[in-house]
PDB file of C-alpha atoms in Angstrom:
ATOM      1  CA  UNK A   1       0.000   0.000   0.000  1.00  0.00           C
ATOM      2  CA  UNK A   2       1.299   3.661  -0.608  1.00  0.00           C
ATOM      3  CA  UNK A   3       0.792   6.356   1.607  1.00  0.00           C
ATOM      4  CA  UNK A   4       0.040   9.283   0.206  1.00  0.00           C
ATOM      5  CA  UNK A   5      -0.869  13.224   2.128  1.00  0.00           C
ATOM      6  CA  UNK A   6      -1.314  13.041   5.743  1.00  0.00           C
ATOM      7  CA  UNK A   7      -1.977   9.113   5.872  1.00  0.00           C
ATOM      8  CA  UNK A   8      -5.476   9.376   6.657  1.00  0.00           C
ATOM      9  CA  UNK A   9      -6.535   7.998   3.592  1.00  0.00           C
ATOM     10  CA  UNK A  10      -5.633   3.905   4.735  1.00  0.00           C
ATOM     11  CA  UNK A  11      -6.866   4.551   8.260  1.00  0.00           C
ATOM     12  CA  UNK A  12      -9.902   2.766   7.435  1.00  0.00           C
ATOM     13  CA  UNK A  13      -8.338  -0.350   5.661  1.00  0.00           C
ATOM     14  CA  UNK A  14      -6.033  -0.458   8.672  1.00  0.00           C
ATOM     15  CA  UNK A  15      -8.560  -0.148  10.808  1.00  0.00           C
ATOM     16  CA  UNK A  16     -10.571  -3.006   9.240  1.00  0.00           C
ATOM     17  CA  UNK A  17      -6.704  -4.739   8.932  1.00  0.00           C
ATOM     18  CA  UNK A  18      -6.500  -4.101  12.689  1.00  0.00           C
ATOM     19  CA  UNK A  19      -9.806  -5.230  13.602  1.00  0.00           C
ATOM     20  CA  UNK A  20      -9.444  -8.463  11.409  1.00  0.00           C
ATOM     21  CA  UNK A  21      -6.291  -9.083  13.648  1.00  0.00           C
ATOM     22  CA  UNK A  22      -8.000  -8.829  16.875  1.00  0.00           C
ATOM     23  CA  UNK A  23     -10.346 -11.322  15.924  1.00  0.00           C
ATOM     24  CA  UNK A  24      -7.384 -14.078  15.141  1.00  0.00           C
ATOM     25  CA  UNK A  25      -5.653 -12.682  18.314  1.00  0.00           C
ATOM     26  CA  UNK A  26      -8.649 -13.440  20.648  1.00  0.00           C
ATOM     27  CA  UNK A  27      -9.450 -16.466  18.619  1.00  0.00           C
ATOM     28  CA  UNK A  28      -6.020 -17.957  19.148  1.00  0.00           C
ATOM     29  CA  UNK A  29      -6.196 -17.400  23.148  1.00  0.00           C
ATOM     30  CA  UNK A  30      -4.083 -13.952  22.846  1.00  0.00           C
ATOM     31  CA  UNK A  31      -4.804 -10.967  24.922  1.00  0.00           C
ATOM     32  CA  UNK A  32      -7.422  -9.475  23.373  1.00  0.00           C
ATOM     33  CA  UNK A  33      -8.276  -6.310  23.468  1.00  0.00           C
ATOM     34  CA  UNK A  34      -7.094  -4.720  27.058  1.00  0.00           C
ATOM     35  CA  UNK A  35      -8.986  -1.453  28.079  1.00  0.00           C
ATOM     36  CA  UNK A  36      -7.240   1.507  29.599  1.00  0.00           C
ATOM     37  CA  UNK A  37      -4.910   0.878  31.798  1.00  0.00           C
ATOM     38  CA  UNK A  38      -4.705  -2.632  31.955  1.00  0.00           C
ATOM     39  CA  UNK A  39      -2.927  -2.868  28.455  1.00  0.00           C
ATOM     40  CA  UNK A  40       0.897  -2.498  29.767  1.00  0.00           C
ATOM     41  CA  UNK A  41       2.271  -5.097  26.867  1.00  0.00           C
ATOM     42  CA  UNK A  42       1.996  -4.670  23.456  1.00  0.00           C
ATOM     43  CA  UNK A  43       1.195  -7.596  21.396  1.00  0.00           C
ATOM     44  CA  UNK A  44       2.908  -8.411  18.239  1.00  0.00           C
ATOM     45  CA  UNK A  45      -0.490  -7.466  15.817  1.00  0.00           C
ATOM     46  CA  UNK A  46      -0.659  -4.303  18.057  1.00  0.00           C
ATOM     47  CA  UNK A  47       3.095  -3.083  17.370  1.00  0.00           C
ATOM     48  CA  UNK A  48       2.306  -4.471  13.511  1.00  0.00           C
ATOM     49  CA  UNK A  49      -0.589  -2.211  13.352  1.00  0.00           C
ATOM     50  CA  UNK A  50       1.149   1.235  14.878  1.00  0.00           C
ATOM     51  CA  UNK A  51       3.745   0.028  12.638  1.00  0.00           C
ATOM     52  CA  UNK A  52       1.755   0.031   9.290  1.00  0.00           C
ATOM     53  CA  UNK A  53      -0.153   3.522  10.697  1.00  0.00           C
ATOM     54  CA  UNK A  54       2.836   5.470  11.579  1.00  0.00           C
ATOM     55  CA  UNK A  55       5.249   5.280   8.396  1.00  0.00           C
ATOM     56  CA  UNK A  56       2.753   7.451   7.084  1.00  0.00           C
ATOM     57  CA  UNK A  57       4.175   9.950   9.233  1.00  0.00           C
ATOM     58  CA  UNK A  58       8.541  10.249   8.229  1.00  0.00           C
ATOM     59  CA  UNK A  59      11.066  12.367  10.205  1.00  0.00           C
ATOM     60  CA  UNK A  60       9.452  12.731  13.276  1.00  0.00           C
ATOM     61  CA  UNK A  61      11.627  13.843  16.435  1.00  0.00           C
ATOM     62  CA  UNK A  62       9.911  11.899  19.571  1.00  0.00           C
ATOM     63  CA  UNK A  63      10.363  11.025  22.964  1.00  0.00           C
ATOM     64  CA  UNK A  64       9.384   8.494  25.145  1.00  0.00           C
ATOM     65  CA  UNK A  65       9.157   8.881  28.934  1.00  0.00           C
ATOM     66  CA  UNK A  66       7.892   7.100  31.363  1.00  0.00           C
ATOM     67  CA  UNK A  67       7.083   7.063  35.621  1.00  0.00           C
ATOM     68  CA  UNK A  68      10.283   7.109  37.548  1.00  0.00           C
ATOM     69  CA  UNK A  69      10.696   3.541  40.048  1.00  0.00           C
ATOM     70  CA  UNK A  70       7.938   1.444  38.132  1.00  0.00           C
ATOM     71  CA  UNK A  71       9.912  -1.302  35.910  1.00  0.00           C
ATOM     72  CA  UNK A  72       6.192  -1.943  34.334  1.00  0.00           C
ATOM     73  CA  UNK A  73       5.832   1.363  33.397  1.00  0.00           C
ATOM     74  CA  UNK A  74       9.802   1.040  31.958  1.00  0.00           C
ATOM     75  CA  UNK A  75       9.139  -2.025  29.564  1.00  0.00           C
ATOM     76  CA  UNK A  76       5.862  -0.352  28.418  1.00  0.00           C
ATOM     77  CA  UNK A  77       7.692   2.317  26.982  1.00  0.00           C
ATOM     78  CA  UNK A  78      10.156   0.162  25.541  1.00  0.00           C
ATOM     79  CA  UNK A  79       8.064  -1.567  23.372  1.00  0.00           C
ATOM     80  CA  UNK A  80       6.891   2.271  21.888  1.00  0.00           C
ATOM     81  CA  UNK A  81      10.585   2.977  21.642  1.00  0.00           C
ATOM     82  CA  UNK A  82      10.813  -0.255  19.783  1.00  0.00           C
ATOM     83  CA  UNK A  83       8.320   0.717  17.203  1.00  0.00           C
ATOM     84  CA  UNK A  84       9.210   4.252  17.223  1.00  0.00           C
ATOM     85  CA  UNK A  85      12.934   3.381  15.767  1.00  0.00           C
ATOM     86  CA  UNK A  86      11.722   0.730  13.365  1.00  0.00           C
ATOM     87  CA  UNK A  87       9.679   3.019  11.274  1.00  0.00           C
ATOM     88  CA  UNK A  88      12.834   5.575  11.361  1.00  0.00           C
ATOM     89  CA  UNK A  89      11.545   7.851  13.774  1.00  0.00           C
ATOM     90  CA  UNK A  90      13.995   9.752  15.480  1.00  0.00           C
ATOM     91  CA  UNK A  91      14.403   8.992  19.318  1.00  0.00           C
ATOM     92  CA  UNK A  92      17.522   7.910  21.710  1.00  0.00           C
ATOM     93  CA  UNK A  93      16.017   6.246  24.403  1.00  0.00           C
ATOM     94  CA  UNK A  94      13.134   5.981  27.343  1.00  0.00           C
ATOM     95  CA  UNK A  95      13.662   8.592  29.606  1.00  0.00           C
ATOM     96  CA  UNK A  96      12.730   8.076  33.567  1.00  0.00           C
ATOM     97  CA  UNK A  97      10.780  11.144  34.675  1.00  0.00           C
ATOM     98  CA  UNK A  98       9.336  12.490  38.206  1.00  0.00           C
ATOM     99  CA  UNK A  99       6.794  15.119  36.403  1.00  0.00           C
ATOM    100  CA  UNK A 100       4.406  13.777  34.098  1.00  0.00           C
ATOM    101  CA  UNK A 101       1.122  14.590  33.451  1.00  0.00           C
ATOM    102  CA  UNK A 102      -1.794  12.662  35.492  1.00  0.00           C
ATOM    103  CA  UNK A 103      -4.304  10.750  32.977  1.00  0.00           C
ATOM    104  CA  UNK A 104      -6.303   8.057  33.747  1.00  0.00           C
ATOM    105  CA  UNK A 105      -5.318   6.018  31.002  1.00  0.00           C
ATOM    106  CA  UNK A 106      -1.829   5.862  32.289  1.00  0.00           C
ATOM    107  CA  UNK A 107      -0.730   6.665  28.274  1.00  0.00           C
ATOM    108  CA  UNK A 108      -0.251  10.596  27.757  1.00  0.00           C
ATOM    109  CA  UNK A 109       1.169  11.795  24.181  1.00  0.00           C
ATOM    110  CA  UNK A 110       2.407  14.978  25.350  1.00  0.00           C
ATOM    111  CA  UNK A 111       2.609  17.969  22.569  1.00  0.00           C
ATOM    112  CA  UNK A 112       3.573  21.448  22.843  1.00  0.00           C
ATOM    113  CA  UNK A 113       0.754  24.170  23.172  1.00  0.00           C
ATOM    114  CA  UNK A 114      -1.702  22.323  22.498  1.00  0.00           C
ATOM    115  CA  UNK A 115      -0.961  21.874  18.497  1.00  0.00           C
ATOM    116  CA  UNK A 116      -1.046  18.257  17.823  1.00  0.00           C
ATOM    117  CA  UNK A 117       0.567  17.059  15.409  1.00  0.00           C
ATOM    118  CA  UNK A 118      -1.071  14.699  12.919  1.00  0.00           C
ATOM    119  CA  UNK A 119       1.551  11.969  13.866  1.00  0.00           C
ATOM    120  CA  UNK A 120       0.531  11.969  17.228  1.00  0.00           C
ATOM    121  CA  UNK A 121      -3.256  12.163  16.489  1.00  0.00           C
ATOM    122  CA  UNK A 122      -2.460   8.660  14.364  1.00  0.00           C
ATOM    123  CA  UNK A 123      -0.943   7.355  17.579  1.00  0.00           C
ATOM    124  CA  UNK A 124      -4.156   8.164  19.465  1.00  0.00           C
ATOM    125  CA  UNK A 125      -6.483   6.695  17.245  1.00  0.00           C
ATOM    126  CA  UNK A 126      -4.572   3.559  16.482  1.00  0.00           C
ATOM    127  CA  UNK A 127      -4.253   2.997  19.871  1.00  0.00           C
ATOM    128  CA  UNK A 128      -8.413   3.190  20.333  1.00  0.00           C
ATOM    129  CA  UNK A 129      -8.361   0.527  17.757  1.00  0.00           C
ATOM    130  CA  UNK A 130      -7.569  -1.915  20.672  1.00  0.00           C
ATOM    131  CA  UNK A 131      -9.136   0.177  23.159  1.00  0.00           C
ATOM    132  CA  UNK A 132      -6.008   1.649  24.644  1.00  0.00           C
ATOM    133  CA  UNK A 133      -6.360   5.592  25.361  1.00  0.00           C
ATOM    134  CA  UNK A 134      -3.968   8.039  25.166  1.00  0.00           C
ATOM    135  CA  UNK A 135      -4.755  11.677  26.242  1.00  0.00           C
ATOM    136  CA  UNK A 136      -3.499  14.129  24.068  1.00  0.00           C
ATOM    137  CA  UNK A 137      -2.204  16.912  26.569  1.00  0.00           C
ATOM    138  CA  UNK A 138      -0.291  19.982  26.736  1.00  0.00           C
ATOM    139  CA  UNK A 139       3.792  20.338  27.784  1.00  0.00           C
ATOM    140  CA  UNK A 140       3.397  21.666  31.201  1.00  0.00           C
ATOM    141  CA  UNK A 141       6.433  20.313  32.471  1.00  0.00           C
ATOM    142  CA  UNK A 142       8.723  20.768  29.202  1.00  0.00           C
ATOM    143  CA  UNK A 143       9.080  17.509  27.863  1.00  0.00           C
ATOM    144  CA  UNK A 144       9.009  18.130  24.301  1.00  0.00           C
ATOM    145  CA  UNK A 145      11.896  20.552  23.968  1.00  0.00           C
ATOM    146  CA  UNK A 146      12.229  20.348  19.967  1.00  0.00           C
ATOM    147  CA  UNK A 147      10.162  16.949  19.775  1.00  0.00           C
ATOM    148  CA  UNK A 148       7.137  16.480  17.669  1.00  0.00           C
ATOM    149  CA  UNK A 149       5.907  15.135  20.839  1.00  0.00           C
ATOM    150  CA  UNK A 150       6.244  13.221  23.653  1.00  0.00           C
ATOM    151  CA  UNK A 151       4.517   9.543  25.082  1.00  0.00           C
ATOM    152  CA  UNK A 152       4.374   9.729  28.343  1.00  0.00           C
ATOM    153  CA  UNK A 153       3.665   6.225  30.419  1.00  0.00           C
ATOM    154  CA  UNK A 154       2.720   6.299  34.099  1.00  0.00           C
TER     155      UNK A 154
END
């Protein structure tokens, strides 16, 4: 498939691609599809899926940050930072934080000012395909610096 503007214009075959794959996931005893907060592993269709969403999106600048003291929180982030470099996004590594912003959903993609970027709009929405939230929120605590954005796990 060829991606073509701002990548919108797959989202539905890859969400009927992702849906498709959560169907063979559950049906083969996998894990589903996790709500909220209780999703702290990424399967392999889920990282296949962001995958296939976010090359839409070249040369971004990321980071990837996650609650200071909580390994689970750690190796959560890892597997973002894992899909994050093997689509060429720019990133060095998961960085342990004390201030990051409260959400519920324990996912926060953190973007200066308020102005999203459609990258990180993508990340929402594929996420919400397996019923993972992410709150889009505002850089209160400078996180972004020069990134497109930040993901924030806590």
């Amino acid at each position: 498939m060829v991606y073509s503007g701002t990548g919108y214009e797959c989202f539905s075959s890859i969400r009927t691609f992702a849906a498709r794959l959560a169907l063979i996931e559950e049906a083969s005893g996998g894990q589903g599809t996790s709500k909220g907060r209780l999703a702290r592993k990424l399967s392999t269709h889920q990282q296949a899926v962001l995958i296939h969403v976010l090359l839409a999106f070249p040369d971004q600048i990321v980071g990837v940050c996650y609650q200071q003291g909580a390994n689970e929180t750690r190796d959560y982030a890892e597997d973002f930072l894992t899909i994050f470099k093997s689509i060429g996004w720019t990133v060095d590594r998961t960085e342990e934080a004390d201030v990051l912003p409260k959400v519920s959903s324990g996912l926060a993609i953190v973007a200066t000012d308020h102005r999203w970027p459609p990258s990180a709009e993508a990340l929402r929405d594929a996420l919400r395909i397996y019923g993972i939230e992410a709150e889009i929120v505002g850089d209160e605590a400078n996180l972004c610096r020069s990134r497109n954005f930040v993901l924030a796990v806590t």
